[in-house]
PDB file of C-alpha atoms in Angstrom:
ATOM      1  CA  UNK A   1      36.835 -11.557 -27.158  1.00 93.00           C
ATOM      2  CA  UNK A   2      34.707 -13.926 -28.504  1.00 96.00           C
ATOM      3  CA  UNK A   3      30.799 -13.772 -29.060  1.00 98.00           C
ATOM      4  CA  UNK A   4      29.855 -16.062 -26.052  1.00 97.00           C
ATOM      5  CA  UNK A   5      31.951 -13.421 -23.943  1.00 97.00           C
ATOM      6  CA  UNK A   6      29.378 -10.144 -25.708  1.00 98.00           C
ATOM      7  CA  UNK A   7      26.247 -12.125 -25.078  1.00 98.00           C
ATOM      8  CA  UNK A   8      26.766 -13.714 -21.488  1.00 97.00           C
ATOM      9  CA  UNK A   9      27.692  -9.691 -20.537  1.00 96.00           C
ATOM     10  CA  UNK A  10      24.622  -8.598 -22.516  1.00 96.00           C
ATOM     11  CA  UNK A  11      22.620 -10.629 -20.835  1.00 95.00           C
ATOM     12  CA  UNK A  12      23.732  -9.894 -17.096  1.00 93.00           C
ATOM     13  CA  UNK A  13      22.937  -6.011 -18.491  1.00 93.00           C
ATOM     14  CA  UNK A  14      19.432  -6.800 -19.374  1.00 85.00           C
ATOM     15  CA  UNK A  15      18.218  -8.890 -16.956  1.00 74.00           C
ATOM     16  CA  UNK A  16      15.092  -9.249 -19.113  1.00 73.00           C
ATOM     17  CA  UNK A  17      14.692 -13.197 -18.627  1.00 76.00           C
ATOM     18  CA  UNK A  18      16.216 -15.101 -15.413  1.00 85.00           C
ATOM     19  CA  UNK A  19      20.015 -16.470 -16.375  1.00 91.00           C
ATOM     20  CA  UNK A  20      20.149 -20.396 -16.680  1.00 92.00           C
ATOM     21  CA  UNK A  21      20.899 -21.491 -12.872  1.00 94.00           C
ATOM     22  CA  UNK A  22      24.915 -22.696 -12.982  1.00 96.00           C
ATOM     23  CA  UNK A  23      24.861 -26.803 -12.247  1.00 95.00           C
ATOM     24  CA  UNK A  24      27.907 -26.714  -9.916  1.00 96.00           C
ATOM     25  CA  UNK A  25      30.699 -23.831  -8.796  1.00 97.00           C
ATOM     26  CA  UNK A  26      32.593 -22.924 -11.359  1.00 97.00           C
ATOM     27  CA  UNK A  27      36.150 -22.765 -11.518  1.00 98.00           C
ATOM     28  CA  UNK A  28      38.977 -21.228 -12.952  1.00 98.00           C
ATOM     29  CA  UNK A  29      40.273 -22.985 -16.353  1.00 98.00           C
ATOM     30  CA  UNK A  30      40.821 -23.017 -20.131  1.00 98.00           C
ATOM     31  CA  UNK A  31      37.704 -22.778 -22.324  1.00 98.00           C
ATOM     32  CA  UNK A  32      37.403 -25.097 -24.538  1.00 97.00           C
ATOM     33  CA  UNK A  33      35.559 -23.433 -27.157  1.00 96.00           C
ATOM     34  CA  UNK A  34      36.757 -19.925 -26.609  1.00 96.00           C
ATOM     35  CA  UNK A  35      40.676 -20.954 -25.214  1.00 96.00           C
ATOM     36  CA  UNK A  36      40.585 -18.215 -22.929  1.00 97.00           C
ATOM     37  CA  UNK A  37      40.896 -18.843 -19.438  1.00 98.00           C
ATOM     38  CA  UNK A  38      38.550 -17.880 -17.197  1.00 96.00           C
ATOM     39  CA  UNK A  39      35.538 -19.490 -14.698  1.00 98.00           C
ATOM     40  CA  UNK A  40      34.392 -22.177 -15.996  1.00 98.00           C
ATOM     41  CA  UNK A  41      32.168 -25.290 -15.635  1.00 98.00           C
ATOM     42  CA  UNK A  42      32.903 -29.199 -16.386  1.00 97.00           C
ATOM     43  CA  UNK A  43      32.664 -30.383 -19.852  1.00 96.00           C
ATOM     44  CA  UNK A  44      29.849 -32.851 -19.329  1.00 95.00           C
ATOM     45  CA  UNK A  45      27.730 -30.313 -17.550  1.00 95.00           C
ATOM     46  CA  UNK A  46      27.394 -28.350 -20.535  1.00 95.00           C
ATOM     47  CA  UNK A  47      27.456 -30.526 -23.603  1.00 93.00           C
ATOM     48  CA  UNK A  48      26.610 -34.019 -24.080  1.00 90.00           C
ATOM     49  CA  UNK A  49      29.332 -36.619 -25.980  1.00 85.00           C
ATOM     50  CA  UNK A  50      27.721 -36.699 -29.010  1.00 84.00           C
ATOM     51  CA  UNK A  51      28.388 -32.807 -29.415  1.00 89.00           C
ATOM     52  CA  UNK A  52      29.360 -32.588 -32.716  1.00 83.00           C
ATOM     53  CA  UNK A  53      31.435 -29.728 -34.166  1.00 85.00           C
ATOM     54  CA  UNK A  54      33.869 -30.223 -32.021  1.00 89.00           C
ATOM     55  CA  UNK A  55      36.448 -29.052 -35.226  1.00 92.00           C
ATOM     56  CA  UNK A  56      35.344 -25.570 -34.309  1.00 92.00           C
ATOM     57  CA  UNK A  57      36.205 -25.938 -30.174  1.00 95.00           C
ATOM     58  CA  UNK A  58      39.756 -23.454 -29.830  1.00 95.00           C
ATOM     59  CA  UNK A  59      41.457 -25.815 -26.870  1.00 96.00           C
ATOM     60  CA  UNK A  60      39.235 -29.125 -27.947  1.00 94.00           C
ATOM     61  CA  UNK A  61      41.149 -31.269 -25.550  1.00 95.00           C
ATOM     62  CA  UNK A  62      40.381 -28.908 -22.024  1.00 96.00           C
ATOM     63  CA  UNK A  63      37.376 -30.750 -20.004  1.00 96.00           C
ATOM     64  CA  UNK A  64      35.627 -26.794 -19.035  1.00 98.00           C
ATOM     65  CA  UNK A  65      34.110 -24.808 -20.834  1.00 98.00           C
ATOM     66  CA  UNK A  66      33.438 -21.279 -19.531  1.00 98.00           C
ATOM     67  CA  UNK A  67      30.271 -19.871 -17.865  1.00 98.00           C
ATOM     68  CA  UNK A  68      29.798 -16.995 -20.968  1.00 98.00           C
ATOM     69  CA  UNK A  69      29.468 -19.985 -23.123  1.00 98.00           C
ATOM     70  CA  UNK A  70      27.130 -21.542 -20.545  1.00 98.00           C
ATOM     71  CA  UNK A  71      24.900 -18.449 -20.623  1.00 97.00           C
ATOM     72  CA  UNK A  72      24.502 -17.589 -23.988  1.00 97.00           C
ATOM     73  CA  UNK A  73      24.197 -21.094 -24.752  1.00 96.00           C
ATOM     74  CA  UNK A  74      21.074 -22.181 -22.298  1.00 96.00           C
ATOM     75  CA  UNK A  75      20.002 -18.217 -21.963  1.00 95.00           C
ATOM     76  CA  UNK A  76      15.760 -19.143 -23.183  1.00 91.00           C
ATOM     77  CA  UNK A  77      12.012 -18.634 -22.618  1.00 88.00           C
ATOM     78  CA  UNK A  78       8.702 -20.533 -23.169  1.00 83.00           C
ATOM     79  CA  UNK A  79       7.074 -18.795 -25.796  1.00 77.00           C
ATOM     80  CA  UNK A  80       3.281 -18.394 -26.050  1.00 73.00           C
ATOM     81  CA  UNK A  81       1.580 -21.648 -26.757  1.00 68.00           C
ATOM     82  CA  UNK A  82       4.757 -23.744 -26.841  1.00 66.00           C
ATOM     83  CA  UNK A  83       5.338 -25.706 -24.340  1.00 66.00           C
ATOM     84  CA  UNK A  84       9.097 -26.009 -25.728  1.00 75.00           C
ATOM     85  CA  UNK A  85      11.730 -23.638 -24.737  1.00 84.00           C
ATOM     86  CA  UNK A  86      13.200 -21.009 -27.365  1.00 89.00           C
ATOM     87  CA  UNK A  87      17.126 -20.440 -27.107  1.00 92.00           C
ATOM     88  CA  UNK A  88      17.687 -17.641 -28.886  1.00 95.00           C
ATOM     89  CA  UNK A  89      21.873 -18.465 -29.872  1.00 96.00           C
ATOM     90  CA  UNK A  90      20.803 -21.584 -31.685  1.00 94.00           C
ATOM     91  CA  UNK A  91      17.332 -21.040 -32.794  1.00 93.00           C
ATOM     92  CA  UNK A  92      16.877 -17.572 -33.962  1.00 95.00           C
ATOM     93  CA  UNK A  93      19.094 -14.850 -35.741  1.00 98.00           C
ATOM     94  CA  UNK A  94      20.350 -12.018 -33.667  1.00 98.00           C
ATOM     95  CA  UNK A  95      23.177  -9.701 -32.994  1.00 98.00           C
ATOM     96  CA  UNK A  96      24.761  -8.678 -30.216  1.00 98.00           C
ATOM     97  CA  UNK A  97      26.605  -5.432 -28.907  1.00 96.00           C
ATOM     98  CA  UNK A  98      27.578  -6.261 -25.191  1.00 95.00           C
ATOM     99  CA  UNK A  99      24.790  -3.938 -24.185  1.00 95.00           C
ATOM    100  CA  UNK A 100      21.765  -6.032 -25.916  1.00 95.00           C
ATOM    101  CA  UNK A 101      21.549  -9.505 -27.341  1.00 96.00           C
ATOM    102  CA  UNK A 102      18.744  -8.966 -30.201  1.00 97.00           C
ATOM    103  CA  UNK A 103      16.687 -11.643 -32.025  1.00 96.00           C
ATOM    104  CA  UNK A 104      16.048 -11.128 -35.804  1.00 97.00           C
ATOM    105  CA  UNK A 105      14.292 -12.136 -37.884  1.00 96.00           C
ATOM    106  CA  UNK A 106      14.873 -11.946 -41.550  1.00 95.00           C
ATOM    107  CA  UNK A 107      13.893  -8.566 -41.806  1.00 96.00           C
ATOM    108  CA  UNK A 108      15.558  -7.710 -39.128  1.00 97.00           C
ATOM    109  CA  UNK A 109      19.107  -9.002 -40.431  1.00 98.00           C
ATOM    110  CA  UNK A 110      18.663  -7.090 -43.731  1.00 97.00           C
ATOM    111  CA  UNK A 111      18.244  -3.721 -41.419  1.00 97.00           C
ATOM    112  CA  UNK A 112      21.344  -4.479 -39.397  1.00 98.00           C
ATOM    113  CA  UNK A 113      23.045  -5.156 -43.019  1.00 98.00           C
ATOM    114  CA  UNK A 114      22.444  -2.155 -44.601  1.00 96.00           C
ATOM    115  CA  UNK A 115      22.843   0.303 -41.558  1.00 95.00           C
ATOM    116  CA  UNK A 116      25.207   3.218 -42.344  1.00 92.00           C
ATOM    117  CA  UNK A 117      26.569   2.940 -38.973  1.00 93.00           C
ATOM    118  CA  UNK A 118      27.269  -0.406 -36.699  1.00 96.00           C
ATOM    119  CA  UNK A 119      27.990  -0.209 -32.735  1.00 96.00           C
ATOM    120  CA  UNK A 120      31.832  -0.273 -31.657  1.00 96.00           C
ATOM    121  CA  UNK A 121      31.999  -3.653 -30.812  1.00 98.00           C
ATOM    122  CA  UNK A 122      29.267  -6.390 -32.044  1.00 98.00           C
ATOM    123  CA  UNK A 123      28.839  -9.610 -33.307  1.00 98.00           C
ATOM    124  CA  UNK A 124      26.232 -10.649 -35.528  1.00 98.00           C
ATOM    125  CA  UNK A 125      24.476 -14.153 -36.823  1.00 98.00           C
ATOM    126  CA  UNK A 126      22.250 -15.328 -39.601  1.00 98.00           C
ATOM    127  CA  UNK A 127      19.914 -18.769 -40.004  1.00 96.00           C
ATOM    128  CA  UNK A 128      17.357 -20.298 -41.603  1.00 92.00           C
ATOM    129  CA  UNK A 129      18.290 -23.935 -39.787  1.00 86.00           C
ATOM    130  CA  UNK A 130      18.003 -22.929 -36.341  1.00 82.00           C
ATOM    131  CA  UNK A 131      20.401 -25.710 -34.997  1.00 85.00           C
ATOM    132  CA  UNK A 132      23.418 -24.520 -35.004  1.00 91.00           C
ATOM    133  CA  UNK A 133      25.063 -22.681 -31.979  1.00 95.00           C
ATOM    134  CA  UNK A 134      26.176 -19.366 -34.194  1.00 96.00           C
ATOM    135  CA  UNK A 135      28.392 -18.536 -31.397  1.00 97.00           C
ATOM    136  CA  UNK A 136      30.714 -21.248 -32.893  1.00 96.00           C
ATOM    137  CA  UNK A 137      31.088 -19.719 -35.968  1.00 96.00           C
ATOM    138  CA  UNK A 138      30.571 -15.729 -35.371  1.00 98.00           C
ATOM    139  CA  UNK A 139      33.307 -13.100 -35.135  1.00 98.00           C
ATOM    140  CA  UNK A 140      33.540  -9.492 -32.815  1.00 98.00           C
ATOM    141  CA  UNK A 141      33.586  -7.021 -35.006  1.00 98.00           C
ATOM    142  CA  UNK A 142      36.005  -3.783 -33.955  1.00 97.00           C
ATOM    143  CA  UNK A 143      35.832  -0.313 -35.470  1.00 89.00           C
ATOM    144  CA  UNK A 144      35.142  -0.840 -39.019  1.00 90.00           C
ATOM    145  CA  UNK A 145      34.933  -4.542 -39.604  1.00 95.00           C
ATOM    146  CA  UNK A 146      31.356  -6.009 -40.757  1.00 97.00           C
ATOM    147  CA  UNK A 147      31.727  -9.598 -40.172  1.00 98.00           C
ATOM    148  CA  UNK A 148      28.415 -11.717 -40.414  1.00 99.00           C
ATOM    149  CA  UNK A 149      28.036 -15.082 -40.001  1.00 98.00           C
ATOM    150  CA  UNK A 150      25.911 -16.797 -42.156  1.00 98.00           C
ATOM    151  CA  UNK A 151      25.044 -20.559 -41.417  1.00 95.00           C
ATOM    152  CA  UNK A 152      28.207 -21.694 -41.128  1.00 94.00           C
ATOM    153  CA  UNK A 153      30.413 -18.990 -43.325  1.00 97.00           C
ATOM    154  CA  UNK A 154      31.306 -15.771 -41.906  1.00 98.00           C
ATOM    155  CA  UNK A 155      30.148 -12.792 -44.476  1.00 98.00           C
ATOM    156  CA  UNK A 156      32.504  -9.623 -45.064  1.00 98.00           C
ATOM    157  CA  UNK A 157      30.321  -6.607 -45.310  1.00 98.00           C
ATOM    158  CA  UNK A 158      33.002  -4.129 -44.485  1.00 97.00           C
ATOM    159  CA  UNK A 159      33.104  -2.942 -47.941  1.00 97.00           C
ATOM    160  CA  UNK A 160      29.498  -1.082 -47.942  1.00 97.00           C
ATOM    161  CA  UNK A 161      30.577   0.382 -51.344  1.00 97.00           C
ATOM    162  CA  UNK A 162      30.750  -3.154 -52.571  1.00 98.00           C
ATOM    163  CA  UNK A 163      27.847  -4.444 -51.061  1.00 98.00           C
ATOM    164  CA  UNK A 164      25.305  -1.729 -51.890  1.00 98.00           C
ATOM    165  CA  UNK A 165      26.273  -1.879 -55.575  1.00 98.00           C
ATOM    166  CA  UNK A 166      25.575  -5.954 -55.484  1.00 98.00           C
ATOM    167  CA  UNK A 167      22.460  -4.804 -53.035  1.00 98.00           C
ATOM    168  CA  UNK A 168      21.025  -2.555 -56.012  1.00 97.00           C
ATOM    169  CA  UNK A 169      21.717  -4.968 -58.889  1.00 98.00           C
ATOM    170  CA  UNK A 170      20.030  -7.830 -57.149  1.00 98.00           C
ATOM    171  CA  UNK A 171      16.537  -5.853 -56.381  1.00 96.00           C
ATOM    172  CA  UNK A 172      17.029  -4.512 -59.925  1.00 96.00           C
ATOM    173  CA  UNK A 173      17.030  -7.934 -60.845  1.00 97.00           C
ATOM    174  CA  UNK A 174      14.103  -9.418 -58.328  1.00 96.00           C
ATOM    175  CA  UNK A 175      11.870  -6.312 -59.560  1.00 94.00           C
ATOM    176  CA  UNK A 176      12.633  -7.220 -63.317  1.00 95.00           C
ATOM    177  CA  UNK A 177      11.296 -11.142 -62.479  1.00 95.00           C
ATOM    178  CA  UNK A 178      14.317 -13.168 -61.864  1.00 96.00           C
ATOM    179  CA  UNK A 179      13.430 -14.768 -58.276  1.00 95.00           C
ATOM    180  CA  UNK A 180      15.488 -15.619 -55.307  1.00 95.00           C
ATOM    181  CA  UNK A 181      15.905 -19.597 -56.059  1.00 96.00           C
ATOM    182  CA  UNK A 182      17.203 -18.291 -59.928  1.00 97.00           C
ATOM    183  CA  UNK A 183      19.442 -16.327 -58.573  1.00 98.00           C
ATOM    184  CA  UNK A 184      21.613 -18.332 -56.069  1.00 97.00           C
ATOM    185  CA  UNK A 185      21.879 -21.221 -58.785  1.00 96.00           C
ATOM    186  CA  UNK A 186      21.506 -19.025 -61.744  1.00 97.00           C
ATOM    187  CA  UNK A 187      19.438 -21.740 -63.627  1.00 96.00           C
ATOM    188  CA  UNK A 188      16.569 -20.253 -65.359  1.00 96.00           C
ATOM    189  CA  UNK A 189      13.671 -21.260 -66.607  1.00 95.00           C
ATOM    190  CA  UNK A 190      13.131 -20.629 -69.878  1.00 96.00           C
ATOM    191  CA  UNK A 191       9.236 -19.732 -69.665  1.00 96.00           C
ATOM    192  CA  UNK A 192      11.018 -16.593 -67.311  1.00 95.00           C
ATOM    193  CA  UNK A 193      13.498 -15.380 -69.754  1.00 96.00           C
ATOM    194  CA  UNK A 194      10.524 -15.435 -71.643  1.00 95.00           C
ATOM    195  CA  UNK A 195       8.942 -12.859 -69.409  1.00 95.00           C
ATOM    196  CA  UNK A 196      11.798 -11.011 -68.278  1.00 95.00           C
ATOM    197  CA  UNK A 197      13.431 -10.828 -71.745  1.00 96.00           C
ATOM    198  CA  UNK A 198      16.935 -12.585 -73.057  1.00 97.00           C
ATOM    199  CA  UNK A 199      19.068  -9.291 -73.144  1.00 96.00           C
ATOM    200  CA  UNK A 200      18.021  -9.005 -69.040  1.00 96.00           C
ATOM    201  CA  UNK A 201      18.416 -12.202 -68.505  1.00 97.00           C
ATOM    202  CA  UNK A 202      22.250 -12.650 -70.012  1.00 97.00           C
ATOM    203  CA  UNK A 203      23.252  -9.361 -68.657  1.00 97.00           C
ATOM    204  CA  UNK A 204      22.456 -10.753 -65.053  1.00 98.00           C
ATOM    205  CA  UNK A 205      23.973 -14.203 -65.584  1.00 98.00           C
ATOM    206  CA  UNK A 206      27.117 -12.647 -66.509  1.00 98.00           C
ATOM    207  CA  UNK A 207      27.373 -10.339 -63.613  1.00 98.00           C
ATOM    208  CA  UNK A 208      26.315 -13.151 -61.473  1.00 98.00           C
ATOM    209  CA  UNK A 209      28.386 -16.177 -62.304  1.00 98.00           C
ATOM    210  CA  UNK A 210      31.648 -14.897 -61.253  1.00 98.00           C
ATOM    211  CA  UNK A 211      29.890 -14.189 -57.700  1.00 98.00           C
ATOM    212  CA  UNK A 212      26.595 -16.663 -56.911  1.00 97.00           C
ATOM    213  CA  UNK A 213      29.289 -18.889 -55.308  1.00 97.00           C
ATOM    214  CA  UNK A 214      30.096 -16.319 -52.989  1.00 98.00           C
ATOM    215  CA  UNK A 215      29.268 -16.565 -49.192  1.00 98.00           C
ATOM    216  CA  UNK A 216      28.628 -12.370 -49.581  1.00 98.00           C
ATOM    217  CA  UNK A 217      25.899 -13.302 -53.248  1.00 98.00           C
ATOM    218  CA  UNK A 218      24.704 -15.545 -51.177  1.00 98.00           C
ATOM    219  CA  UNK A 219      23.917 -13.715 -47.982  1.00 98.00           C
ATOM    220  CA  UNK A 220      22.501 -10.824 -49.788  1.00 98.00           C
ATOM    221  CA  UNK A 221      20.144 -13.329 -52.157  1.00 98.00           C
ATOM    222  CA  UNK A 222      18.935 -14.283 -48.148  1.00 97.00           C
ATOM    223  CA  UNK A 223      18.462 -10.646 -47.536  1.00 97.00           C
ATOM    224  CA  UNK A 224      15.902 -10.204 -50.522  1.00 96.00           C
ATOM    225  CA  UNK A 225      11.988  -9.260 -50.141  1.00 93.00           C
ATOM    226  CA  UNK A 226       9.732 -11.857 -50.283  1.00 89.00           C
ATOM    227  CA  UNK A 227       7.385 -12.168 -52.291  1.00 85.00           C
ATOM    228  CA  UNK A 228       4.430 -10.767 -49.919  1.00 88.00           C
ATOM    229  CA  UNK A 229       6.724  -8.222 -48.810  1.00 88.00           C
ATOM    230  CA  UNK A 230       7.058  -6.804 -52.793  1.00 85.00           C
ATOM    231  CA  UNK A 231       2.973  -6.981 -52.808  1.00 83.00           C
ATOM    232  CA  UNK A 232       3.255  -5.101 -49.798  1.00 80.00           C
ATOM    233  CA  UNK A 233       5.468  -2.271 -51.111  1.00 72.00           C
ATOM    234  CA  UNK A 234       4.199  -2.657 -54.396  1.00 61.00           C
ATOM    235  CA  UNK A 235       0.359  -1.766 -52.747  1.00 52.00           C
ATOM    236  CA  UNK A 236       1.854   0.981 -50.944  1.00 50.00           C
ATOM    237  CA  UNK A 237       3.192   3.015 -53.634  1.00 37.00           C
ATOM    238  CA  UNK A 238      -0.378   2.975 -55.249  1.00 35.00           C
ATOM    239  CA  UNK A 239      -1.627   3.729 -52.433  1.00 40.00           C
ATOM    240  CA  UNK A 240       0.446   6.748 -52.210  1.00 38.00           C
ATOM    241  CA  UNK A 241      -0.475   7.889 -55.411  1.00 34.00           C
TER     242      UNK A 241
END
């Protein structure tokens, strides 16, 4: 299956917005982004010839591509005060279990992340462009698999172990001082090892530099609190007290 396929049946399920209206009657034929054949629509009525990623298209010389990719593709709504229409594949994060196609924000992603369990079958996308169609680059996830994709590298989370330890060291390490941008290129100022201390400061780089390359460092530096959202937790606690 492929995550076109999740969201266009999603979406019939829903029913929450109108579906894009087809352009023509579709036929039967071979996908060219997903290879898989099944109704489809002519090439030129859903991309334009200056598409570009066409690397990523399975069966890149087929003239159809199918009506799932049509829907989650042009699936949208005019959002309050914009006059421009919001399509949620390519301009927004979400994830997607065949029952409900979900927008998230950051936030939102970091929730889905860390959850303890995940549906059966989902697929699951990450941005901070919002221009890429992250159906293109996504993968179904199956039983235990936790496959994000992040921009335009796919993420494995499956190993929770793994990624709560990294999880815990990197808040450690945003609580001590050492911000986001520090961390995915490891290049610190030295007025902040000045705050944060040297010994901290080594004892992070050295954890870090085998990994900050890593699409799975790099993900969960995304994933991080801001900075409001630390004065926000920070002003609850003392509240609580």
């Amino acid at each position: 299956m492929h995550p076109a396929n999740l969201i266009s049946i999603a979406l019939q399920k829903q029913k929450k917005q109108k579906l894009p209206e087809l352009p023509c009657e579709p036929v039967k034929a071979i996908c060219a982004i997903t290879g898989q054949r099944q109704l489809c629509l002519p090439r030129e009525e859903v991309i334009k010839y200056t598409f570009t990623n066409l690397n990523l298209f399975v069966a890149p010389t087929s003239g159809f591509i199918s009506v799932d990719v049509f829907y989650a593709w042009n699936y949208g709504y005019v959002t309050e005060g914009r006059g421009r229409e919001k399509r949620p594949e390519r301009m927004s994060s979400w994830v997607c279990d065949g029952e409900q196609f979900i927008e998230l924000n950051r936030q939102g992603v970091r929730e889905w992340v860390l959850k303890e369990e995940m549906p059966a079958v989902w697929t699951g996308y990450a941005t901070t462009s919002y221009k890429k169609h992250g159906t293109m680059v996504a993968k179904v996830n199956i039983g235990n698999h936790r496959i994000w994709a992040f921009e335009m590298r796919l993420v494995d989370c499956s190993d929770m172990k793994l990624v709560m330890n990294w999880w815990q060291i990197l808040n450690l390490a945003l609580r001590d001082g050492i911000g986001r941008t520090i961390m995915e290129g490891l290049d610190c100022p030295p007025f902040v090892i000045g705050k944060i201390g040297l010994k901290k400061w080594i004892e992070f780089e050295q954890w870090a530099a085998p990994k900050y390359q890593s699409a799975l460092y790099s993900f969960l530096c995304y994933l991080l609190l801001s900075q409001e959202e630390l004065r926000d937790e920070s002003n609850s606690f003392f509240n609580r007290q």
